[in-house]
Short mmCIF file of C-alpha atoms and ligand atoms in Angstrom, two decimals:
data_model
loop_
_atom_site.label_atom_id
_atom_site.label_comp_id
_atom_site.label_asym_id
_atom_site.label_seq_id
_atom_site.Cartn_x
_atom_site.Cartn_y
_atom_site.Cartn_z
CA UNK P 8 -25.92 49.18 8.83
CA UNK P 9 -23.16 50.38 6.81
CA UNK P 10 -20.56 50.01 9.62
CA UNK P 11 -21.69 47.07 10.79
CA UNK P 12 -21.28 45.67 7.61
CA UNK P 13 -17.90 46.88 7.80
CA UNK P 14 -17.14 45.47 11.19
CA UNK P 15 -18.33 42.21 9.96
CA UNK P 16 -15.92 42.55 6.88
CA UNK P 17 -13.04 43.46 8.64
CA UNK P 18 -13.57 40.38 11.20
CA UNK P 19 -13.53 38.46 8.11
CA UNK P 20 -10.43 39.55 7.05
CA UNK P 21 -8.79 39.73 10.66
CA UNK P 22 -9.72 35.35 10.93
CA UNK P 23 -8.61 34.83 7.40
CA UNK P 24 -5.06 35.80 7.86
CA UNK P 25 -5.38 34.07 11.91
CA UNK P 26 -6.64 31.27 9.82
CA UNK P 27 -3.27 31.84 7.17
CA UNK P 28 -0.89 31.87 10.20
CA UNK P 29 -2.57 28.69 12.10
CA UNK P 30 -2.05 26.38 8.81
CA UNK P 31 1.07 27.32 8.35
CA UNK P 32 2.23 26.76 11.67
CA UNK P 33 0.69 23.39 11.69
CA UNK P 34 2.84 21.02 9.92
CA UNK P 35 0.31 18.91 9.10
CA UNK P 36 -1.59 22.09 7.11
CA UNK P 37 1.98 23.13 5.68
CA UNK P 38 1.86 19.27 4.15
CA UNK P 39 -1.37 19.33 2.65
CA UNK P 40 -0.79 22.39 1.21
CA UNK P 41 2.24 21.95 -0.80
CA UNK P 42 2.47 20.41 -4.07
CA UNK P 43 5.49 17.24 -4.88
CA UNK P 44 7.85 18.84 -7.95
CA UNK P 45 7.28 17.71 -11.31
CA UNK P 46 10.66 18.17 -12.24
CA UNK P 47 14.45 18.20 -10.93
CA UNK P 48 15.81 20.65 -8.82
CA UNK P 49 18.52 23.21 -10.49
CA UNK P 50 21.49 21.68 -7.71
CA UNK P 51 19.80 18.24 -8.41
CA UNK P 52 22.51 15.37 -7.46
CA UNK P 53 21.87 11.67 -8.40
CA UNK P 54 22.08 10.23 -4.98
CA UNK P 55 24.51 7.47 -4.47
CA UNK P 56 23.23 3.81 -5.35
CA UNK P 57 22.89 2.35 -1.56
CA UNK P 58 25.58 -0.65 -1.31
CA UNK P 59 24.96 -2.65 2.22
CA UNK P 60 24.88 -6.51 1.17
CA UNK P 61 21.69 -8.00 1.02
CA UNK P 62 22.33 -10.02 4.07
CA UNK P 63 22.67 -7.33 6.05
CA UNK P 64 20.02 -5.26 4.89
CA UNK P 65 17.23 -7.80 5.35
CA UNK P 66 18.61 -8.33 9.26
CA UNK P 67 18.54 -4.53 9.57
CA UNK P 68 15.46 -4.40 7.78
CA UNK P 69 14.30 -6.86 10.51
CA UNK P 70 15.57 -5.86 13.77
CA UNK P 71 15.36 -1.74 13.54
CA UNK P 72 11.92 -1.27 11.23
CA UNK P 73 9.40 -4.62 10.77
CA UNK P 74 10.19 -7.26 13.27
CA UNK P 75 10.91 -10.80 11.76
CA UNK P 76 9.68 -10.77 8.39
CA UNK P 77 10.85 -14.70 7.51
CA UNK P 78 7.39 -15.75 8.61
CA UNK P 79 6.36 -19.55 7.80
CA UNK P 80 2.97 -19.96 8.48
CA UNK P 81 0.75 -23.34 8.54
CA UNK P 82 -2.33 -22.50 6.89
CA UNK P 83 -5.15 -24.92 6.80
CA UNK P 84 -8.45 -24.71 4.45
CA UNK P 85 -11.24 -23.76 6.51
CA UNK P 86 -14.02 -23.83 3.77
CA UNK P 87 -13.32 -23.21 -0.67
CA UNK P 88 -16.22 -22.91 -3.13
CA UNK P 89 -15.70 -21.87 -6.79
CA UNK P 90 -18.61 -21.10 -9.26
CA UNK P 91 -18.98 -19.23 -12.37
CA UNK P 92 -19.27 -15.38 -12.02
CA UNK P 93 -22.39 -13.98 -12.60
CA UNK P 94 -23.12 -10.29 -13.95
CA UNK P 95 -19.74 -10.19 -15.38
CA UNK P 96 -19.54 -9.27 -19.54
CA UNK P 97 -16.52 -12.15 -19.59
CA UNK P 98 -16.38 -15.52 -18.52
CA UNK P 99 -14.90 -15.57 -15.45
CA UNK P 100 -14.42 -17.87 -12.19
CA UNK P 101 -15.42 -16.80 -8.50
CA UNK P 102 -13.66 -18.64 -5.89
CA UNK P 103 -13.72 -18.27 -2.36
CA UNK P 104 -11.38 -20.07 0.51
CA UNK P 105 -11.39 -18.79 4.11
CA UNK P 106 -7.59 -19.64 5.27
CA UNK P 107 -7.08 -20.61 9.21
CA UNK P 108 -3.09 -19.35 9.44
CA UNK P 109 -1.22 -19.71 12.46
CA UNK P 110 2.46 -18.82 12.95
CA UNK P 111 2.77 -21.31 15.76
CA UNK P 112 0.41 -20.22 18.50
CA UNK P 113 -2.66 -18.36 17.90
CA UNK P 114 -4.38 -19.35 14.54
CA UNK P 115 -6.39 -16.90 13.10
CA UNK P 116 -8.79 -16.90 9.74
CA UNK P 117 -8.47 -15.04 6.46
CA UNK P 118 -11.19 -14.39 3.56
CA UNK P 119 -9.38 -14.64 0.51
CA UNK P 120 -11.49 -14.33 -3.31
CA UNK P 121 -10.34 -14.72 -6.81
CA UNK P 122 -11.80 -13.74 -9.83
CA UNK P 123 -10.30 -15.22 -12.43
CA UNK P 124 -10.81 -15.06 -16.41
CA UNK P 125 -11.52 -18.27 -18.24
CA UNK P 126 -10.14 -17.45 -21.21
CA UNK P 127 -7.46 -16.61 -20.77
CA UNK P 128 -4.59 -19.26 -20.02
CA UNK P 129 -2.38 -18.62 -16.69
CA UNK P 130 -3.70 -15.15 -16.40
CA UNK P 131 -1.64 -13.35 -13.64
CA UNK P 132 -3.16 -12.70 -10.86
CA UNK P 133 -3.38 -9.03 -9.27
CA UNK P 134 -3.29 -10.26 -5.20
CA UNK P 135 -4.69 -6.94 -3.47
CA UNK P 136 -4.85 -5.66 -0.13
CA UNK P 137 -8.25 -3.62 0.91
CA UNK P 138 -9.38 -0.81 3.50
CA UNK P 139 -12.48 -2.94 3.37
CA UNK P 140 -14.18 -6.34 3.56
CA UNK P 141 -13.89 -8.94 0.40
CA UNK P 142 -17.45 -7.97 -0.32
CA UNK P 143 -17.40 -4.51 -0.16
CA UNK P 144 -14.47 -4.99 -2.71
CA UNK P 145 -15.36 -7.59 -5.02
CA UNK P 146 -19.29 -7.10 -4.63
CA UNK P 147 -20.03 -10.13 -6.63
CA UNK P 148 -23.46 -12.28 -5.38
CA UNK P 149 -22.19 -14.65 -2.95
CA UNK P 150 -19.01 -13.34 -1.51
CA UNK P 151 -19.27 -13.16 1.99
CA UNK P 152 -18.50 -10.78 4.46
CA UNK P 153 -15.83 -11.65 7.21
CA UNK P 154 -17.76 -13.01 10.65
CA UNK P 155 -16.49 -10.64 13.69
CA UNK P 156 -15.69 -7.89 10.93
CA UNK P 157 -17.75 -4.61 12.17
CA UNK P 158 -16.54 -2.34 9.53
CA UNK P 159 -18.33 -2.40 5.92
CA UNK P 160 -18.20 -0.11 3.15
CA UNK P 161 -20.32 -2.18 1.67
CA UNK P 162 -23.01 -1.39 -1.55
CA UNK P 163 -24.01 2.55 -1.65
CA UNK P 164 -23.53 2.79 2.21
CA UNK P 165 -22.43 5.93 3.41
CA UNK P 166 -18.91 5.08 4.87
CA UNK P 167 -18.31 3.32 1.37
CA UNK P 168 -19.66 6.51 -0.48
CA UNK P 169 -17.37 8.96 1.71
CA UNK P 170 -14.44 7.31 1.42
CA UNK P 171 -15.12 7.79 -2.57
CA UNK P 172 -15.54 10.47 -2.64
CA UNK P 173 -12.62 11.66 -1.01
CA UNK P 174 -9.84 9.06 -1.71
CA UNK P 175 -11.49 8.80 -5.47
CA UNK P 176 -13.38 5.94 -7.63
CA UNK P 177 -11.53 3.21 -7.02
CA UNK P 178 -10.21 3.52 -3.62
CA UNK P 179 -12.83 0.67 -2.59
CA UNK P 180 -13.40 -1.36 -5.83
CA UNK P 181 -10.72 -1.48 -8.16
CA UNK P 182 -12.06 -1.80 -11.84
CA UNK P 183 -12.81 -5.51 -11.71
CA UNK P 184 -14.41 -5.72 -15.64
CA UNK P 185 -11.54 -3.97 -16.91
CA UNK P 186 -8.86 -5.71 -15.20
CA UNK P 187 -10.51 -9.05 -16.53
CA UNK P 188 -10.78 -7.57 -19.84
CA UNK P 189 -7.11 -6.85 -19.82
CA UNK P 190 -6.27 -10.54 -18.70
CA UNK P 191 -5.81 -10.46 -15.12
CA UNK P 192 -7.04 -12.23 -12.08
CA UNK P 193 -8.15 -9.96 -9.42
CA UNK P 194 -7.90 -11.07 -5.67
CA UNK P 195 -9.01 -9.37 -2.84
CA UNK P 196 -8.30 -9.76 1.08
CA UNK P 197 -9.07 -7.94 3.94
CA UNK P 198 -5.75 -7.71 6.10
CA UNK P 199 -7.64 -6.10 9.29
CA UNK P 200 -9.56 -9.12 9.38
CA UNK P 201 -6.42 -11.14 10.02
CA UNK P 202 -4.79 -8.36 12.43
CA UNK P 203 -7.02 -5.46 13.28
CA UNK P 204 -6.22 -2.31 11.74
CA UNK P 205 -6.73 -0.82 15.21
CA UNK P 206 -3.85 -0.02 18.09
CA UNK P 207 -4.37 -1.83 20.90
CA UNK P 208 -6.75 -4.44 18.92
CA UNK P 209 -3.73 -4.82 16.19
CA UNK P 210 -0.98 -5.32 19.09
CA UNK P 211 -3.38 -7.94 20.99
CA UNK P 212 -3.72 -9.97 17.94
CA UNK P 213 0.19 -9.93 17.41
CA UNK P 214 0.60 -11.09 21.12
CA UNK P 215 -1.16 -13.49 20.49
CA UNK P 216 -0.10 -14.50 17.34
CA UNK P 217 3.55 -14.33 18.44
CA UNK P 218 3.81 -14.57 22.11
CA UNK P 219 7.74 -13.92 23.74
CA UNK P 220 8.62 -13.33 20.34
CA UNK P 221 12.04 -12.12 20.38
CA UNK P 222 11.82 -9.65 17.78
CA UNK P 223 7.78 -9.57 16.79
CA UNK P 224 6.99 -8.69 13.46
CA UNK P 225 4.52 -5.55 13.16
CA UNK P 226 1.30 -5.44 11.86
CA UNK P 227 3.02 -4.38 8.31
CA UNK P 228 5.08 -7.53 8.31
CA UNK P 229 2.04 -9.88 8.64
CA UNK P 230 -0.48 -8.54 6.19
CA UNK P 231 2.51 -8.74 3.55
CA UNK P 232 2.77 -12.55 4.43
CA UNK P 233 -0.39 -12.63 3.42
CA UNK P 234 0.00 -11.90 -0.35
CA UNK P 235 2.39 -15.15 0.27
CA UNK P 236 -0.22 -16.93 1.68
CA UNK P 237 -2.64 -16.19 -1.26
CA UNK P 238 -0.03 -16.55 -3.87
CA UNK P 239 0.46 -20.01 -2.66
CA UNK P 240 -3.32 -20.95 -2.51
CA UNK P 241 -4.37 -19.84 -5.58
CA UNK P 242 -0.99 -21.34 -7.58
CA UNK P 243 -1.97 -25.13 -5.95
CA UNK P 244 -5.40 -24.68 -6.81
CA UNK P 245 -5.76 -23.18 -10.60
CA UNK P 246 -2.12 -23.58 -11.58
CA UNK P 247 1.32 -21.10 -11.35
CA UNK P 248 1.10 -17.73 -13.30
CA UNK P 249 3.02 -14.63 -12.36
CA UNK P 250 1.30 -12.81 -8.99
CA UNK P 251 1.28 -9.13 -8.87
CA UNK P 252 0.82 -7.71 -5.26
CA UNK P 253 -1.29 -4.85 -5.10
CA UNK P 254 -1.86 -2.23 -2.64
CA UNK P 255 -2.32 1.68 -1.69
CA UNK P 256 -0.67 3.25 0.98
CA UNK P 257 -0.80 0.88 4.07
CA UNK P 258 -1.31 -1.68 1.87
CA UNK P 259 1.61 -0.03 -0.64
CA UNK P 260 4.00 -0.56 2.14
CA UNK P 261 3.03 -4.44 2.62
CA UNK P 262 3.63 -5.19 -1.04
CA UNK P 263 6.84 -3.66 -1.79
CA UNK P 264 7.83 -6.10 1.34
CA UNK P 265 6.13 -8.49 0.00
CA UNK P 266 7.61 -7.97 -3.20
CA UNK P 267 11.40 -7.83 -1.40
CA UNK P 268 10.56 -10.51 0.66
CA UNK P 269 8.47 -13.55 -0.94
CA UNK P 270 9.65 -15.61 -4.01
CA UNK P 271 5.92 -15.96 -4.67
CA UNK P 272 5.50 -12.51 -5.59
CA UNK P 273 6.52 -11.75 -9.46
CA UNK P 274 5.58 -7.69 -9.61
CA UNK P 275 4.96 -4.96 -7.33
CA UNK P 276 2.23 -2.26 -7.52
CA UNK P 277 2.68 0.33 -4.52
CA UNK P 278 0.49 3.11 -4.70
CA UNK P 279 1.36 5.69 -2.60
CA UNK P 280 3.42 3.56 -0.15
CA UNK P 281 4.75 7.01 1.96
CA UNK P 282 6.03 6.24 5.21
CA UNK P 283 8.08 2.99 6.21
CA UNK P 284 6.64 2.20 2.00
CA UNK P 285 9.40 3.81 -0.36
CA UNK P 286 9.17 7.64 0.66
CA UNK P 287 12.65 9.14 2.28
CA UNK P 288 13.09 8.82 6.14
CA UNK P 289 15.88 11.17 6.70
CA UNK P 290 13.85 14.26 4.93
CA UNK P 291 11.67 16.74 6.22
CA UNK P 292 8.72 16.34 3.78
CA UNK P 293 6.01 13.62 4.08
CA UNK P 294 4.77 11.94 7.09
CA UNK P 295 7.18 11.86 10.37
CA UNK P 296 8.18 8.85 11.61
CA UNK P 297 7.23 9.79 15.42
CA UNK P 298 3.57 10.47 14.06
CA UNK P 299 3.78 7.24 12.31
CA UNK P 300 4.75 5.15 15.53
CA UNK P 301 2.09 7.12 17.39
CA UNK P 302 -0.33 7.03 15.26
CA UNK P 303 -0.10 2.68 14.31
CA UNK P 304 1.91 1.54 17.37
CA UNK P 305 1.04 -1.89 16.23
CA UNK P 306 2.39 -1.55 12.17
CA UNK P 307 6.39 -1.69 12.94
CA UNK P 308 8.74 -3.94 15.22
CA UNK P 309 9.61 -2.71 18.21
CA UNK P 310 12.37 -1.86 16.97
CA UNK P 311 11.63 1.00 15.50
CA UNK P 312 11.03 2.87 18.50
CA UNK P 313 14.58 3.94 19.10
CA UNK P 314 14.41 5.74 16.06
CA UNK P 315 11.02 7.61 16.52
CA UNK P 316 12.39 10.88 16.87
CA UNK P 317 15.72 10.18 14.81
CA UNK P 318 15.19 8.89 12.08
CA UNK P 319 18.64 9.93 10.61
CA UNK P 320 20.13 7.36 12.92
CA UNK P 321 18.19 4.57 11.40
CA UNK P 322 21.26 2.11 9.41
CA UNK P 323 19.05 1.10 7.23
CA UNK P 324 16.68 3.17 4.58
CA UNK P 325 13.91 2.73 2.13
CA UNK P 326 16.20 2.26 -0.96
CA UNK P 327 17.78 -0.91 0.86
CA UNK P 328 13.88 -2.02 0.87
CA UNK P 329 13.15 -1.26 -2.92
CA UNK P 330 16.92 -2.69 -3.86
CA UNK P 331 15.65 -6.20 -2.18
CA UNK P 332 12.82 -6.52 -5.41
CA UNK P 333 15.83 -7.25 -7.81
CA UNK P 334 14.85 -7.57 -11.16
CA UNK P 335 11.12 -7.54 -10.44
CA UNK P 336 8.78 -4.71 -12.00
CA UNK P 337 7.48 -2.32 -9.44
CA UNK P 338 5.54 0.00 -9.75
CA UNK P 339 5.57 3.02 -7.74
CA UNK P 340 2.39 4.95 -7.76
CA UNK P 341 2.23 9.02 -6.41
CA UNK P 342 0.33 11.61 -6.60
CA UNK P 343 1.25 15.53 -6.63
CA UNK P 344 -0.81 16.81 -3.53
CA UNK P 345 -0.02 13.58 -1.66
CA UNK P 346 2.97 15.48 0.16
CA UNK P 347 2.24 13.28 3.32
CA UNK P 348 2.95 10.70 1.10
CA UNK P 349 6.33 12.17 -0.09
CA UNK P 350 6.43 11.50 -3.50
CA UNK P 351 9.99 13.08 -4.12
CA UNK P 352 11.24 11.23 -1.41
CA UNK P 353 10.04 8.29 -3.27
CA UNK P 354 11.50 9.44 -6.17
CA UNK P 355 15.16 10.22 -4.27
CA UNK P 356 14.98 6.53 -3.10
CA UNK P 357 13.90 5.29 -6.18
CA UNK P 358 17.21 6.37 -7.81
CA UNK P 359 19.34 5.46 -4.58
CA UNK P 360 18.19 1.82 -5.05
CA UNK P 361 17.82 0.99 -8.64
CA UNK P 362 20.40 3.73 -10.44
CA UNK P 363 19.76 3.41 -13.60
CA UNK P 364 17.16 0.93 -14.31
CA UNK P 365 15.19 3.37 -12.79
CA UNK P 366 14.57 5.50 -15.89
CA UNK P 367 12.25 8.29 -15.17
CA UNK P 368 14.40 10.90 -15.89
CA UNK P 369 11.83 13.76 -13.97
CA UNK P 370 9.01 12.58 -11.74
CA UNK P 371 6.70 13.36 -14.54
CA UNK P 372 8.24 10.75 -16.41
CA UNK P 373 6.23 7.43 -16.95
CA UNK P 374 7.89 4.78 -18.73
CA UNK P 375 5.76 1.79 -17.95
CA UNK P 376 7.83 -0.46 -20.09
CA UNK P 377 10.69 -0.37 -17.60
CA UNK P 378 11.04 -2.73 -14.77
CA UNK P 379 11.12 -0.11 -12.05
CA UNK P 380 8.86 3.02 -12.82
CA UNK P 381 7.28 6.19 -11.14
CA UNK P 382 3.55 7.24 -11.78
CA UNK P 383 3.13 10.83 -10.89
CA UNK P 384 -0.34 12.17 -11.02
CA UNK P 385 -2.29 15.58 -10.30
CA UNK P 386 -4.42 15.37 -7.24
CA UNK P 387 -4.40 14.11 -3.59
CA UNK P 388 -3.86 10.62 -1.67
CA UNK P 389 -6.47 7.68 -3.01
CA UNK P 390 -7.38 5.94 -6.17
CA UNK P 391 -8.56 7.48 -8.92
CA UNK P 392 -9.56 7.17 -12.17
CA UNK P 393 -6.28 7.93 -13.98
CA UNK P 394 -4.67 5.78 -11.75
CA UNK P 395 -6.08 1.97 -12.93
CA UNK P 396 -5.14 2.79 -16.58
CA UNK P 397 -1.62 3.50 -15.72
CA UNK P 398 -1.23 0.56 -13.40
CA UNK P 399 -2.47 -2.06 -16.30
CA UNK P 400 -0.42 -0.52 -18.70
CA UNK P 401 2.60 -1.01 -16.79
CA UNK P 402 1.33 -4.37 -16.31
CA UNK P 403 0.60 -5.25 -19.83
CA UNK P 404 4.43 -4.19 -20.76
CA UNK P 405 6.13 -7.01 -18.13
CA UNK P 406 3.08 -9.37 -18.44
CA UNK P 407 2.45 -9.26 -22.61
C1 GCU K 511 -2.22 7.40 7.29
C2 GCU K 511 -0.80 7.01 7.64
C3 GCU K 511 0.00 6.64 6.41
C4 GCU K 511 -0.74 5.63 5.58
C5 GCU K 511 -2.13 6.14 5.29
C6 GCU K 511 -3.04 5.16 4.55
O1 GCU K 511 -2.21 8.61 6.62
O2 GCU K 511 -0.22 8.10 8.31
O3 GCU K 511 1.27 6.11 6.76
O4 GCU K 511 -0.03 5.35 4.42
O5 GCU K 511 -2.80 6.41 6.52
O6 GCU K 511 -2.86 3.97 4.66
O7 GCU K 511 -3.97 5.64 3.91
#
C-alpha cells in the first residue's frame, strides 16, 4: 500500500512540473500568469510624444487598421416609447427607440434604451456598449429583447451567472441605481445585434452593409458609429448634455474611436481596451495581433492583414489613436492580471500620446481629476466592483 502510495505521489509530482513546463511554453499560459507592473522600470524612458499630423493619422488610421471610419449613416425611427421607470429608488425616465441604420445599402435595426434621471437637468448621458442584449443589461419591466438575437444573459440564467462570475459584478449590468444617483443617464445597446459578434456572420453583415466598398470598415469601426448614432437620438429627443461613451474591452476599443472620431462624443471610458484599443502593438506582452486577426477576422479593415505578423511595420500606432481625443477626458481602465490586455502597453502609449497631461506618474497612480487618466486595479479582465466607483469619480471631476 505504502509504495503504491508512493508511486501515486511521485506521478503527482512527475505531471506537476509536465504541467509547469506546458504553461510556460504556451504563450497564452505565460500571459495569464504574469502580473502588469505597478510601478516604473529602473531604465524607465518617457517615450517620445508621437508627432504625425492629424490628417495623416486618421487616413492611416483608416487604410492600415479600421477601414473607413467617416461613416454617415441614415437612420430612420422604427418604433420610440418613453414611460416612467418603475422599481427604481429615483425618478427616472425609460425610453426605448429601435433605430433602422443603413450606410447606403443594406439597412439594418438597432435597440437602443435610456434611462434617464428626472431631476436632474441635462444629466450626461453614459452611452454603453454590451456583451449582451438591452434587457439582459438594463433589466427594467418592458425593455425588450432584440428579435433574431439568440444569445441572452438574461435574469439569473446560467450564461448570465457565468459570465459573473468570472468577468465580475458588473460585467453584464453596470450599477444602474448608482449611476442615476450620481446624475447620469445610462444607455445601453447591443452592437452584435447590429453586426454579429461572430466571424463569418460579422463579415456577411459588413458585405452587406458595404458592398465593393473600397476600403470596408471592420466590425470595430461600425459599433463605434453607433455611440454616434445614439448620441444623436437621444440629444434631438430630451435635449444636448455631454455623452460619455462607455465600453470594456471590445467595446473599450469602439469608444476610444468613437471618442477620436465623433464630435458627438464629450468623454471616453475604455476599460480594458487591449488590442487595436490603447495597449502597445510593437511589444511582446498582451494579445498578438495575428491571434487578434484570426481570432475576429471581421473586427479590422482589411487592411490590417499585411501587418498580421508584423506589427512593427504598422505606420501608424495606438498613441496616434488616443492623441485624436484632444482635450476630451478619457479614461483608461486596467487591471493587473489582465496581461492579455497589456496594461503597460497602455500605459507606454498613454504617455506617447498625451505627454504630460497624462499625469499618472506610476501605473498605480489615479488622478481622476485629470483629463486623461489610468485606473490600475488588482485582479483579472471584467468588471468589477472597484471598478464603477472609480469610473464615476472620474466622471464627477469633468462633469461637476
Ligand atoms: C478577446 C479578444 C480581445 C478582446 C476581448 C474582449 O480576449 O482577444 O481583443 O478585447 O476578447 O472583448 O473581452
Amino acid at each position: 500500500m505504502r509504495k503504491f502510495l508512493e508511486a501515486i505521489w511521485a506521478f503527482l509530482k512527475l505531471a506537476a512540473i509536465a504541467g509547469a513546463i506546458a504553461l510556460g511554453s504556451c504563450t497564452t499560459a505565460r500571459t495569464i500568469l504574469k502580473q502588469a507592473p505597478t510601478d516604473l522600470p529602473k531604465n524607465w524612458q518617457m517615450p517620445a510624444r508621437v508627432d504625425l499630423p492629424e490628417i495623416r493619422a486618421r487616413a492611416l488610421l483608416e487604410t492600415e487598421i479600421y477601414g473607413e471610419m467617416d461613416l454617415s449613416p441614415t437612420v430612420e425611427i422604427v418604433s420610440f416609447e418613453q414611460r416612467p421607470a418603475e422599481a427604481l429608488t429615483s425618478p427616472a425616465t425609460v425610453a426605448q427607440w429601435r433605430l433602422r441604420v443603413s450606410y447606403g445599402a443594406d439597412a439594418r435595426d438597432m435597440d437602443l434604451i435610456l434611462v434617464l434621471p428626472t431631476d436632474v437637468p441635462n444629466a450626461p448621458v453614459i452611452l454603453s456598449q454590451n456583451f449582451c442584449p438591452n434587457n439582459s443589461v438594463i433589466p427594467l419591466a418592458g425593455v425588450r429583447p432584440p428579435d433574431d438575437v439568440d444569445s441572452t444573459c438574461s435574469g439569473g440564467g446560467f450564461f448570465g451567472m457565468l459570465m459573473v462570475k468570472i468577468f465580475g459584478r458588473y460585467i453584464v449590468q453596470p450599477p444602474l441605481q448608482d449611476i442615476l444617483d450620481r446624475g447620469y443617464g445610462l444607455a445601453a445597446m447591443y452592437p452584435s445585434q447590429f453586426v454579429p459578434d461572430r466571424g463569418e456572420a460579422g463579415l456577411a453583415a459588413l458585405d452587406a452593409l458595404f458592398p465593393n466598398h473600397a476600403n470596408r470598415p471592420g466590425a470595430l469601426a461600425v459599433w463605434s458609429d453607433l455611440f454616434t448614432v445614439a448620441a444623436r437620438n437621444i440629444d434631438t429627443e430630451f435635449g444636448e448634455r455631454p455623452m460619455i461613451a462607455y465600453g470594456h474591452s471590445r467595446f473599450g476599443k469602439t469608444a476610444l474611436l468613437a471618442g477620436a472620431w465623433s464630435d458627438d462624443i464629450d468623454a471616453v471610458i475604455a476599460h480594458q481596451s487591449g488590442t487595436l484599443g490603447a495597449s502597445a502593438l510593437d511589444d511582446k506582452e498582451g494579445e498578438p495581433l495575428d491571434a487578434l486577426v484570426k481570432g475576429y477576422p471581421h473586427w479590422a479593415g482589411e487592411g490590417l492583414n499585411r501587418y498580421q505578423d508584423r506589427p512593427k511595420a504598422l505606420p501608424v500606432r495606438p498613441a496616434d489613436l488616443l492623441a485624436l481625443t484632444g482635450h476630451k477626458p478619457v479614461l483608461l481602465g486596467n487591471a493587473r492580471r489582465d496581461v492579455w490586455g497589456d496594461p503597460w502597453g497602455a500605459y507606454k502609449e498613454a504617455k506617447a500620446a498625451w505627454g504630460v497631461a497624462f499625469g499618472a506618474a506610476t501605473p498605480a497612480d489615479f488622478r481622476p481629476g485629470d483629463r486623461k487618466a489610468y485606473w490600475l486595479r488588482p485582479g483579472t479582465h471584467g468588471v468589477v466592483k472597484e471598478d464603477w466607483p472609480a469610473f464615476l469619480d472620474f466622471l464627477d471631476a469633468h462633469f461637476p
